[in-house]
């Protein structure tokens, strides 16, 4: 709250979820890992094949949070709401673990 009081621009509370990139030797390995990731709740996971044939499997969750708090130095939400957002973000961090 002290830092928010000193802000002169826009402030956003942002939580970015867990991301794990795995370089796979074979496409079948990436497909297996992708299936396991999806079944484990990491719904934003995917497979990328680069130009050189490099196969990358990304394990990503959907636990994003991005909320504007102030605009041009003016706080747009209550302190109670910020406490609630911090609680939500901490819960998402626990889910990541």
PDB file of N, CA and C in Angstrom:
ATOM      1  N   UNK A   1       0.835  -1.188   0.000  1.00  0.00           N
ATOM      2  CA  UNK A   1       0.000   0.000   0.000  1.00  0.00           C
ATOM      3  C   UNK A   1       0.879   1.251   0.000  1.00  0.00           C
ATOM      4  N   UNK A   2       2.012   1.175   0.681  1.00  0.00           N
ATOM      5  CA  UNK A   2       2.927   2.319   0.700  1.00  0.00           C
ATOM      6  C   UNK A   2       3.441   2.613  -0.707  1.00  0.00           C
ATOM      7  N   UNK A   3       3.833   1.575  -1.420  1.00  0.00           N
ATOM      8  CA  UNK A   3       4.341   1.741  -2.785  1.00  0.00           C
ATOM      9  C   UNK A   3       3.243   2.274  -3.707  1.00  0.00           C
ATOM     10  N   UNK A   4       2.015   1.810  -3.533  1.00  0.00           N
ATOM     11  CA  UNK A   4       0.908   2.298  -4.355  1.00  0.00           C
ATOM     12  C   UNK A   4       0.673   3.784  -4.124  1.00  0.00           C
ATOM     13  N   UNK A   5       0.829   4.222  -2.883  1.00  0.00           N
ATOM     14  CA  UNK A   5       0.644   5.632  -2.559  1.00  0.00           C
ATOM     15  C   UNK A   5       1.675   6.525  -3.227  1.00  0.00           C
ATOM     16  N   UNK A   6       2.840   5.987  -3.538  1.00  0.00           N
ATOM     17  CA  UNK A   6       3.912   6.753  -4.165  1.00  0.00           C
ATOM     18  C   UNK A   6       3.881   6.671  -5.691  1.00  0.00           C
ATOM     19  N   UNK A   7       3.059   5.794  -6.240  1.00  0.00           N
ATOM     20  CA  UNK A   7       3.024   5.576  -7.690  1.00  0.00           C
ATOM     21  C   UNK A   7       2.451   6.803  -8.397  1.00  0.00           C
ATOM     22  N   UNK A   8       3.057   7.141  -9.537  1.00  0.00           N
ATOM     23  CA  UNK A   8       2.565   8.273 -10.325  1.00  0.00           C
ATOM     24  C   UNK A   8       1.954   7.818 -11.647  1.00  0.00           C
ATOM     25  N   UNK A   9       2.184   6.586 -12.009  1.00  0.00           N
ATOM     26  CA  UNK A   9       1.654   6.061 -13.270  1.00  0.00           C
ATOM     27  C   UNK A   9       0.600   5.004 -13.019  1.00  0.00           C
ATOM     28  N   UNK A  10       0.463   4.112 -13.986  1.00  0.00           N
ATOM     29  CA  UNK A  10      -0.485   3.006 -13.877  1.00  0.00           C
ATOM     30  C   UNK A  10       0.184   1.841 -13.146  1.00  0.00           C
ATOM     31  N   UNK A  11      -0.558   1.196 -12.256  1.00  0.00           N
ATOM     32  CA  UNK A  11      -0.055   0.044 -11.519  1.00  0.00           C
ATOM     33  C   UNK A  11      -0.991  -1.134 -11.760  1.00  0.00           C
ATOM     34  N   UNK A  12      -0.394  -2.289 -12.046  1.00  0.00           N
ATOM     35  CA  UNK A  12      -1.154  -3.509 -12.302  1.00  0.00           C
ATOM     36  C   UNK A  12      -0.606  -4.612 -11.411  1.00  0.00           C
ATOM     37  N   UNK A  13      -1.506  -5.349 -10.749  1.00  0.00           N
ATOM     38  CA  UNK A  13      -1.107  -6.553 -10.024  1.00  0.00           C
ATOM     39  C   UNK A  13      -1.152  -7.692 -11.029  1.00  0.00           C
ATOM     40  N   UNK A  14      -0.010  -8.354 -11.214  1.00  0.00           N
ATOM     41  CA  UNK A  14       0.067  -9.406 -12.227  1.00  0.00           C
ATOM     42  C   UNK A  14       0.669 -10.662 -11.622  1.00  0.00           C
ATOM     43  N   UNK A  15       0.000 -11.770 -11.849  1.00  0.00           N
ATOM     44  CA  UNK A  15       0.512 -13.076 -11.444  1.00  0.00           C
ATOM     45  C   UNK A  15       0.614 -13.925 -12.691  1.00  0.00           C
ATOM     46  N   UNK A  16       1.807 -14.446 -12.940  1.00  0.00           N
ATOM     47  CA  UNK A  16       2.003 -15.324 -14.090  1.00  0.00           C
ATOM     48  C   UNK A  16       2.223 -16.738 -13.598  1.00  0.00           C
ATOM     49  N   UNK A  17       1.596 -17.697 -14.257  1.00  0.00           N
ATOM     50  CA  UNK A  17       1.637 -19.071 -13.774  1.00  0.00           C
ATOM     51  C   UNK A  17       2.940 -19.797 -14.100  1.00  0.00           C
ATOM     52  N   UNK A  18       3.034 -20.963 -13.545  1.00  0.00           N
ATOM     53  CA  UNK A  18       4.130 -21.894 -13.772  1.00  0.00           C
ATOM     54  C   UNK A  18       4.296 -22.190 -15.258  1.00  0.00           C
ATOM     55  N   UNK A  19       5.548 -22.192 -15.721  1.00  0.00           N
ATOM     56  CA  UNK A  19       5.863 -22.595 -17.093  1.00  0.00           C
ATOM     57  C   UNK A  19       7.114 -23.467 -17.048  1.00  0.00           C
ATOM     58  N   UNK A  20       7.058 -24.590 -17.729  1.00  0.00           N
ATOM     59  CA  UNK A  20       8.208 -25.493 -17.832  1.00  0.00           C
ATOM     60  C   UNK A  20       8.391 -25.847 -19.297  1.00  0.00           C
ATOM     61  N   UNK A  21       9.574 -25.546 -19.832  1.00  0.00           N
ATOM     62  CA  UNK A  21       9.887 -25.919 -21.217  1.00  0.00           C
ATOM     63  C   UNK A  21      10.781 -27.148 -21.200  1.00  0.00           C
ATOM     64  N   UNK A  22      10.402 -28.153 -21.975  1.00  0.00           N
ATOM     65  CA  UNK A  22      11.155 -29.404 -22.037  1.00  0.00           C
ATOM     66  C   UNK A  22      11.531 -29.671 -23.490  1.00  0.00           C
ATOM     67  N   UNK A  23      12.818 -29.797 -23.748  1.00  0.00           N
ATOM     68  CA  UNK A  23      13.291 -30.159 -25.083  1.00  0.00           C
ATOM     69  C   UNK A  23      13.183 -31.671 -25.205  1.00  0.00           C
ATOM     70  N   UNK A  24      12.429 -32.148 -26.199  1.00  0.00           N
ATOM     71  CA  UNK A  24      12.178 -33.580 -26.360  1.00  0.00           C
ATOM     72  C   UNK A  24      12.949 -34.121 -27.563  1.00  0.00           C
ATOM     73  N   UNK A  25      13.440 -35.334 -27.414  1.00  0.00           N
ATOM     74  CA  UNK A  25      14.181 -35.968 -28.500  1.00  0.00           C
ATOM     75  C   UNK A  25      13.267 -36.411 -29.630  1.00  0.00           C
ATOM     76  N   UNK A  26      12.122 -36.954 -29.274  1.00  0.00           N
ATOM     77  CA  UNK A  26      11.190 -37.508 -30.265  1.00  0.00           C
ATOM     78  C   UNK A  26       9.810 -36.874 -30.065  1.00  0.00           C
ATOM     79  N   UNK A  27       9.033 -36.777 -31.146  1.00  0.00           N
ATOM     80  CA  UNK A  27       7.678 -36.244 -31.066  1.00  0.00           C
ATOM     81  C   UNK A  27       6.812 -37.079 -30.126  1.00  0.00           C
ATOM     82  N   UNK A  28       7.027 -38.400 -30.129  1.00  0.00           N
ATOM     83  CA  UNK A  28       6.249 -39.278 -29.246  1.00  0.00           C
ATOM     84  C   UNK A  28       6.484 -38.927 -27.779  1.00  0.00           C
ATOM     85  N   UNK A  29       7.720 -38.556 -27.433  1.00  0.00           N
ATOM     86  CA  UNK A  29       8.026 -38.151 -26.055  1.00  0.00           C
ATOM     87  C   UNK A  29       7.236 -36.893 -25.690  1.00  0.00           C
ATOM     88  N   UNK A  30       7.225 -35.933 -26.607  1.00  0.00           N
ATOM     89  CA  UNK A  30       6.495 -34.686 -26.371  1.00  0.00           C
ATOM     90  C   UNK A  30       4.995 -34.956 -26.247  1.00  0.00           C
ATOM     91  N   UNK A  31       4.467 -35.846 -27.084  1.00  0.00           N
ATOM     92  CA  UNK A  31       3.041 -36.171 -27.035  1.00  0.00           C
ATOM     93  C   UNK A  31       2.670 -36.834 -25.710  1.00  0.00           C
ATOM     94  N   UNK A  32       3.518 -37.708 -25.230  1.00  0.00           N
ATOM     95  CA  UNK A  32       3.264 -38.362 -23.945  1.00  0.00           C
ATOM     96  C   UNK A  32       3.280 -37.341 -22.814  1.00  0.00           C
ATOM     97  N   UNK A  33       4.294 -36.487 -22.802  1.00  0.00           N
ATOM     98  CA  UNK A  33       4.389 -35.453 -21.765  1.00  0.00           C
ATOM     99  C   UNK A  33       3.202 -34.495 -21.857  1.00  0.00           C
ATOM    100  N   UNK A  34       2.787 -34.165 -23.065  1.00  0.00           N
ATOM    101  CA  UNK A  34       1.627 -33.290 -23.255  1.00  0.00           C
ATOM    102  C   UNK A  34       0.372 -33.919 -22.659  1.00  0.00           C
ATOM    103  N   UNK A  35       0.165 -35.191 -22.909  1.00  0.00           N
ATOM    104  CA  UNK A  35      -1.005 -35.892 -22.348  1.00  0.00           C
ATOM    105  C   UNK A  35      -0.988 -35.859 -20.828  1.00  0.00           C
ATOM    106  N   UNK A  36       0.175 -36.122 -20.255  1.00  0.00           N
ATOM    107  CA  UNK A  36       0.306 -36.114 -18.790  1.00  0.00           C
ATOM    108  C   UNK A  36       0.042 -34.712 -18.239  1.00  0.00           C
ATOM    109  N   UNK A  37       0.569 -33.696 -18.909  1.00  0.00           N
ATOM    110  CA  UNK A  37       0.379 -32.312 -18.451  1.00  0.00           C
ATOM    111  C   UNK A  37      -1.101 -31.920 -18.486  1.00  0.00           C
ATOM    112  N   UNK A  38      -1.773 -32.239 -19.578  1.00  0.00           N
ATOM    113  CA  UNK A  38      -3.199 -31.908 -19.710  1.00  0.00           C
ATOM    114  C   UNK A  38      -4.011 -32.629 -18.643  1.00  0.00           C
ATOM    115  N   UNK A  39      -3.737 -33.916 -18.439  1.00  0.00           N
ATOM    116  CA  UNK A  39      -4.461 -34.709 -17.428  1.00  0.00           C
ATOM    117  C   UNK A  39      -4.178 -34.210 -16.019  1.00  0.00           C
ATOM    118  N   UNK A  40      -3.046 -33.547 -15.819  1.00  0.00           N
ATOM    119  CA  UNK A  40      -2.671 -33.015 -14.503  1.00  0.00           C
ATOM    120  C   UNK A  40      -3.219 -31.612 -14.272  1.00  0.00           C
ATOM    121  N   UNK A  41      -3.937 -31.064 -15.243  1.00  0.00           N
ATOM    122  CA  UNK A  41      -4.561 -29.760 -15.057  1.00  0.00           C
ATOM    123  C   UNK A  41      -3.837 -28.595 -15.709  1.00  0.00           C
ATOM    124  N   UNK A  42      -2.742 -28.850 -16.432  1.00  0.00           N
ATOM    125  CA  UNK A  42      -2.007 -27.781 -17.099  1.00  0.00           C
ATOM    126  C   UNK A  42      -2.571 -27.599 -18.508  1.00  0.00           C
ATOM    127  N   UNK A  43      -3.732 -26.933 -18.598  1.00  0.00           N
ATOM    128  CA  UNK A  43      -4.514 -26.886 -19.819  1.00  0.00           C
ATOM    129  C   UNK A  43      -3.937 -26.005 -20.929  1.00  0.00           C
ATOM    130  N   UNK A  44      -2.977 -25.163 -20.616  1.00  0.00           N
ATOM    131  CA  UNK A  44      -2.367 -24.310 -21.644  1.00  0.00           C
ATOM    132  C   UNK A  44      -1.087 -24.904 -22.209  1.00  0.00           C
ATOM    133  N   UNK A  45      -0.866 -26.166 -21.998  1.00  0.00           N
ATOM    134  CA  UNK A  45       0.354 -26.827 -22.472  1.00  0.00           C
ATOM    135  C   UNK A  45       0.303 -27.044 -23.975  1.00  0.00           C
ATOM    136  N   UNK A  46       1.494 -27.139 -24.582  1.00  0.00           N
ATOM    137  CA  UNK A  46       1.521 -27.354 -26.021  1.00  0.00           C
ATOM    138  C   UNK A  46       2.881 -27.804 -26.525  1.00  0.00           C
ATOM    139  N   UNK A  47       2.901 -28.212 -27.779  1.00  0.00           N
ATOM    140  CA  UNK A  47       4.117 -28.712 -28.437  1.00  0.00           C
ATOM    141  C   UNK A  47       4.444 -27.775 -29.595  1.00  0.00           C
ATOM    142  N   UNK A  48       5.727 -27.438 -29.697  1.00  0.00           N
ATOM    143  CA  UNK A  48       6.206 -26.608 -30.799  1.00  0.00           C
ATOM    144  C   UNK A  48       7.353 -27.325 -31.489  1.00  0.00           C
ATOM    145  N   UNK A  49       7.320 -27.347 -32.810  1.00  0.00           N
ATOM    146  CA  UNK A  49       8.419 -27.920 -33.587  1.00  0.00           C
ATOM    147  C   UNK A  49       9.075 -26.776 -34.348  1.00  0.00           C
ATOM    148  N   UNK A  50      10.365 -26.541 -34.056  1.00  0.00           N
ATOM    149  CA  UNK A  50      11.094 -25.457 -34.699  1.00  0.00           C
ATOM    150  C   UNK A  50      11.546 -25.819 -36.102  1.00  0.00           C
ATOM    151  N   UNK A  51      12.090 -24.817 -36.795  1.00  0.00           N
ATOM    152  CA  UNK A  51      12.553 -25.011 -38.177  1.00  0.00           C
ATOM    153  C   UNK A  51      13.619 -26.095 -38.288  1.00  0.00           C
ATOM    154  N   UNK A  52      14.485 -26.171 -37.312  1.00  0.00           N
ATOM    155  CA  UNK A  52      15.549 -27.173 -37.335  1.00  0.00           C
ATOM    156  C   UNK A  52      15.114 -28.529 -36.822  1.00  0.00           C
ATOM    157  N   UNK A  53      13.819 -28.681 -36.546  1.00  0.00           N
ATOM    158  CA  UNK A  53      13.312 -29.951 -36.056  1.00  0.00           C
ATOM    159  C   UNK A  53      13.352 -30.091 -34.546  1.00  0.00           C
ATOM    160  N   UNK A  54      13.738 -29.012 -33.852  1.00  0.00           N
ATOM    161  CA  UNK A  54      13.779 -29.053 -32.389  1.00  0.00           C
ATOM    162  C   UNK A  54      12.346 -29.137 -31.857  1.00  0.00           C
ATOM    163  N   UNK A  55      12.081 -30.122 -30.993  1.00  0.00           N
ATOM    164  CA  UNK A  55      10.737 -30.358 -30.450  1.00  0.00           C
ATOM    165  C   UNK A  55      10.706 -29.856 -29.009  1.00  0.00           C
ATOM    166  N   UNK A  56       9.866 -28.847 -28.776  1.00  0.00           N
ATOM    167  CA  UNK A  56       9.770 -28.239 -27.447  1.00  0.00           C
ATOM    168  C   UNK A  56       8.369 -28.453 -26.898  1.00  0.00           C
ATOM    169  N   UNK A  57       8.292 -28.985 -25.696  1.00  0.00           N
ATOM    170  CA  UNK A  57       7.018 -29.187 -25.005  1.00  0.00           C
ATOM    171  C   UNK A  57       6.948 -28.159 -23.887  1.00  0.00           C
ATOM    172  N   UNK A  58       5.901 -27.366 -23.868  1.00  0.00           N
ATOM    173  CA  UNK A  58       5.716 -26.357 -22.823  1.00  0.00           C
ATOM    174  C   UNK A  58       4.576 -26.786 -21.910  1.00  0.00           C
ATOM    175  N   UNK A  59       4.868 -26.906 -20.634  1.00  0.00           N
ATOM    176  CA  UNK A  59       3.858 -27.225 -19.624  1.00  0.00           C
ATOM    177  C   UNK A  59       3.451 -25.898 -18.989  1.00  0.00           C
ATOM    178  N   UNK A  60       2.190 -25.511 -19.189  1.00  0.00           N
ATOM    179  CA  UNK A  60       1.711 -24.213 -18.693  1.00  0.00           C
ATOM    180  C   UNK A  60       0.351 -24.378 -18.037  1.00  0.00           C
ATOM    181  N   UNK A  61       0.172 -23.653 -16.946  1.00  0.00           N
ATOM    182  CA  UNK A  61      -1.128 -23.677 -16.282  1.00  0.00           C
ATOM    183  C   UNK A  61      -1.962 -22.480 -16.731  1.00  0.00           C
ATOM    184  N   UNK A  62      -3.168 -22.410 -16.252  1.00  0.00           N
ATOM    185  CA  UNK A  62      -4.084 -21.326 -16.614  1.00  0.00           C
ATOM    186  C   UNK A  62      -4.293 -20.361 -15.458  1.00  0.00           C
ATOM    187  N   UNK A  63      -3.414 -20.370 -14.495  1.00  0.00           N
ATOM    188  CA  UNK A  63      -3.595 -19.576 -13.277  1.00  0.00           C
ATOM    189  C   UNK A  63      -3.115 -18.134 -13.434  1.00  0.00           C
ATOM    190  N   UNK A  64      -3.595 -17.440 -14.437  1.00  0.00           N
ATOM    191  CA  UNK A  64      -3.194 -16.052 -14.681  1.00  0.00           C
ATOM    192  C   UNK A  64      -4.048 -15.090 -13.851  1.00  0.00           C
ATOM    193  N   UNK A  65      -3.471 -13.942 -13.566  1.00  0.00           N
ATOM    194  CA  UNK A  65      -4.211 -12.874 -12.894  1.00  0.00           C
ATOM    195  C   UNK A  65      -3.550 -11.564 -13.279  1.00  0.00           C
ATOM    196  N   UNK A  66      -4.319 -10.642 -13.820  1.00  0.00           N
ATOM    197  CA  UNK A  66      -3.804  -9.319 -14.176  1.00  0.00           C
ATOM    198  C   UNK A  66      -4.905  -8.309 -13.912  1.00  0.00           C
ATOM    199  N   UNK A  67      -4.694  -7.439 -12.904  1.00  0.00           N
ATOM    200  CA  UNK A  67      -5.734  -6.512 -12.476  1.00  0.00           C
ATOM    201  C   UNK A  67      -5.146  -5.111 -12.330  1.00  0.00           C
ATOM    202  N   UNK A  68      -5.702  -4.119 -13.020  1.00  0.00           N
ATOM    203  CA  UNK A  68      -5.246  -2.739 -12.823  1.00  0.00           C
ATOM    204  C   UNK A  68      -5.632  -2.255 -11.423  1.00  0.00           C
ATOM    205  N   UNK A  69      -4.707  -1.542 -10.775  1.00  0.00           N
ATOM    206  CA  UNK A  69      -4.970  -1.015  -9.435  1.00  0.00           C
ATOM    207  C   UNK A  69      -5.057   0.504  -9.415  1.00  0.00           C
ATOM    208  N   UNK A  70      -4.202   1.157 -10.211  1.00  0.00           N
ATOM    209  CA  UNK A  70      -4.229   2.618 -10.238  1.00  0.00           C
ATOM    210  C   UNK A  70      -4.046   3.121 -11.656  1.00  0.00           C
ATOM    211  N   UNK A  71      -4.501   4.332 -11.882  1.00  0.00           N
ATOM    212  CA  UNK A  71      -4.363   4.978 -13.197  1.00  0.00           C
ATOM    213  C   UNK A  71      -3.834   6.383 -12.973  1.00  0.00           C
ATOM    214  N   UNK A  72      -2.698   6.657 -13.593  1.00  0.00           N
ATOM    215  CA  UNK A  72      -2.053   7.973 -13.473  1.00  0.00           C
ATOM    216  C   UNK A  72      -1.881   8.384 -12.008  1.00  0.00           C
ATOM    217  N   UNK A  73      -1.501   7.421 -11.173  1.00  0.00           N
ATOM    218  CA  UNK A  73      -1.240   7.698  -9.766  1.00  0.00           C
ATOM    219  C   UNK A  73      -2.458   7.675  -8.865  1.00  0.00           C
ATOM    220  N   UNK A  74      -3.656   7.548  -9.420  1.00  0.00           N
ATOM    221  CA  UNK A  74      -4.879   7.529  -8.609  1.00  0.00           C
ATOM    222  C   UNK A  74      -5.312   6.089  -8.377  1.00  0.00           C
ATOM    223  N   UNK A  75      -5.402   5.683  -7.099  1.00  0.00           N
ATOM    224  CA  UNK A  75      -5.838   4.337  -6.736  1.00  0.00           C
ATOM    225  C   UNK A  75      -7.294   4.157  -7.146  1.00  0.00           C
ATOM    226  N   UNK A  76      -7.572   3.084  -7.910  1.00  0.00           N
ATOM    227  CA  UNK A  76      -8.908   2.854  -8.461  1.00  0.00           C
ATOM    228  C   UNK A  76      -9.708   1.805  -7.681  1.00  0.00           C
ATOM    229  N   UNK A  77      -9.081   1.152  -6.705  1.00  0.00           N
ATOM    230  CA  UNK A  77      -9.752   0.109  -5.927  1.00  0.00           C
ATOM    231  C   UNK A  77      -9.478   0.340  -4.446  1.00  0.00           C
ATOM    232  N   UNK A  78     -10.239  -0.343  -3.610  1.00  0.00           N
ATOM    233  CA  UNK A  78     -10.078  -0.182  -2.162  1.00  0.00           C
ATOM    234  C   UNK A  78      -8.927  -1.047  -1.637  1.00  0.00           C
ATOM    235  N   UNK A  79      -8.442  -0.708  -0.467  1.00  0.00           N
ATOM    236  CA  UNK A  79      -7.402  -1.507   0.188  1.00  0.00           C
ATOM    237  C   UNK A  79      -7.927  -2.908   0.478  1.00  0.00           C
ATOM    238  N   UNK A  80      -9.195  -3.017   0.828  1.00  0.00           N
ATOM    239  CA  UNK A  80      -9.813  -4.318   1.083  1.00  0.00           C
ATOM    240  C   UNK A  80      -9.770  -5.199  -0.175  1.00  0.00           C
ATOM    241  N   UNK A  81     -10.034  -4.592  -1.349  1.00  0.00           N
ATOM    242  CA  UNK A  81      -9.998  -5.345  -2.599  1.00  0.00           C
ATOM    243  C   UNK A  81      -8.576  -5.798  -2.924  1.00  0.00           C
ATOM    244  N   UNK A  82      -7.597  -4.960  -2.648  1.00  0.00           N
ATOM    245  CA  UNK A  82      -6.196  -5.330  -2.875  1.00  0.00           C
ATOM    246  C   UNK A  82      -5.812  -6.502  -1.977  1.00  0.00           C
ATOM    247  N   UNK A  83      -6.240  -6.485  -0.735  1.00  0.00           N
ATOM    248  CA  UNK A  83      -5.976  -7.609   0.168  1.00  0.00           C
ATOM    249  C   UNK A  83      -6.605  -8.885  -0.376  1.00  0.00           C
ATOM    250  N   UNK A  84      -7.821  -8.778  -0.915  1.00  0.00           N
ATOM    251  CA  UNK A  84      -8.495  -9.923  -1.526  1.00  0.00           C
ATOM    252  C   UNK A  84      -7.688 -10.439  -2.713  1.00  0.00           C
ATOM    253  N   UNK A  85      -7.220  -9.542  -3.582  1.00  0.00           N
ATOM    254  CA  UNK A  85      -6.424  -9.941  -4.750  1.00  0.00           C
ATOM    255  C   UNK A  85      -5.133 -10.645  -4.343  1.00  0.00           C
ATOM    256  N   UNK A  86      -4.489 -10.143  -3.304  1.00  0.00           N
ATOM    257  CA  UNK A  86      -3.261 -10.777  -2.819  1.00  0.00           C
ATOM    258  C   UNK A  86      -3.566 -12.185  -2.324  1.00  0.00           C
ATOM    259  N   UNK A  87      -4.692 -12.348  -1.643  1.00  0.00           N
ATOM    260  CA  UNK A  87      -5.113 -13.674  -1.181  1.00  0.00           C
ATOM    261  C   UNK A  87      -5.340 -14.613  -2.375  1.00  0.00           C
ATOM    262  N   UNK A  88      -6.013 -14.117  -3.412  1.00  0.00           N
ATOM    263  CA  UNK A  88      -6.261 -14.913  -4.618  1.00  0.00           C
ATOM    264  C   UNK A  88      -4.938 -15.282  -5.291  1.00  0.00           C
ATOM    265  N   UNK A  89      -4.027 -14.312  -5.429  1.00  0.00           N
ATOM    266  CA  UNK A  89      -2.734 -14.573  -6.064  1.00  0.00           C
ATOM    267  C   UNK A  89      -1.921 -15.588  -5.262  1.00  0.00           C
ATOM    268  N   UNK A  90      -1.955 -15.483  -3.947  1.00  0.00           N
ATOM    269  CA  UNK A  90      -1.251 -16.461  -3.111  1.00  0.00           C
ATOM    270  C   UNK A  90      -1.844 -17.852  -3.265  1.00  0.00           C
ATOM    271  N   UNK A  91      -3.170 -17.936  -3.423  1.00  0.00           N
ATOM    272  CA  UNK A  91      -3.812 -19.229  -3.669  1.00  0.00           C
ATOM    273  C   UNK A  91      -3.367 -19.834  -4.992  1.00  0.00           C
ATOM    274  N   UNK A  92      -3.229 -18.983  -6.001  1.00  0.00           N
ATOM    275  CA  UNK A  92      -2.749 -19.451  -7.306  1.00  0.00           C
ATOM    276  C   UNK A  92      -1.309 -19.936  -7.204  1.00  0.00           C
ATOM    277  N   UNK A  93      -0.512 -19.257  -6.394  1.00  0.00           N
ATOM    278  CA  UNK A  93       0.871 -19.687  -6.186  1.00  0.00           C
ATOM    279  C   UNK A  93       0.906 -21.061  -5.517  1.00  0.00           C
ATOM    280  N   UNK A  94       0.021 -21.292  -4.576  1.00  0.00           N
ATOM    281  CA  UNK A  94      -0.057 -22.613  -3.919  1.00  0.00           C
ATOM    282  C   UNK A  94      -0.463 -23.677  -4.939  1.00  0.00           C
ATOM    283  N   UNK A  95      -1.406 -23.354  -5.826  1.00  0.00           N
ATOM    284  CA  UNK A  95      -1.809 -24.311  -6.863  1.00  0.00           C
ATOM    285  C   UNK A  95      -0.652 -24.622  -7.792  1.00  0.00           C
ATOM    286  N   UNK A  96       0.190 -23.628  -8.074  1.00  0.00           N
ATOM    287  CA  UNK A  96       1.377 -23.866  -8.892  1.00  0.00           C
ATOM    288  C   UNK A  96       2.308 -24.893  -8.250  1.00  0.00           C
ATOM    289  N   UNK A  97       2.436 -24.790  -6.949  1.00  0.00           N
ATOM    290  CA  UNK A  97       3.325 -25.696  -6.216  1.00  0.00           C
ATOM    291  C   UNK A  97       2.817 -27.115  -6.323  1.00  0.00           C
TER     292      UNK A  97
END
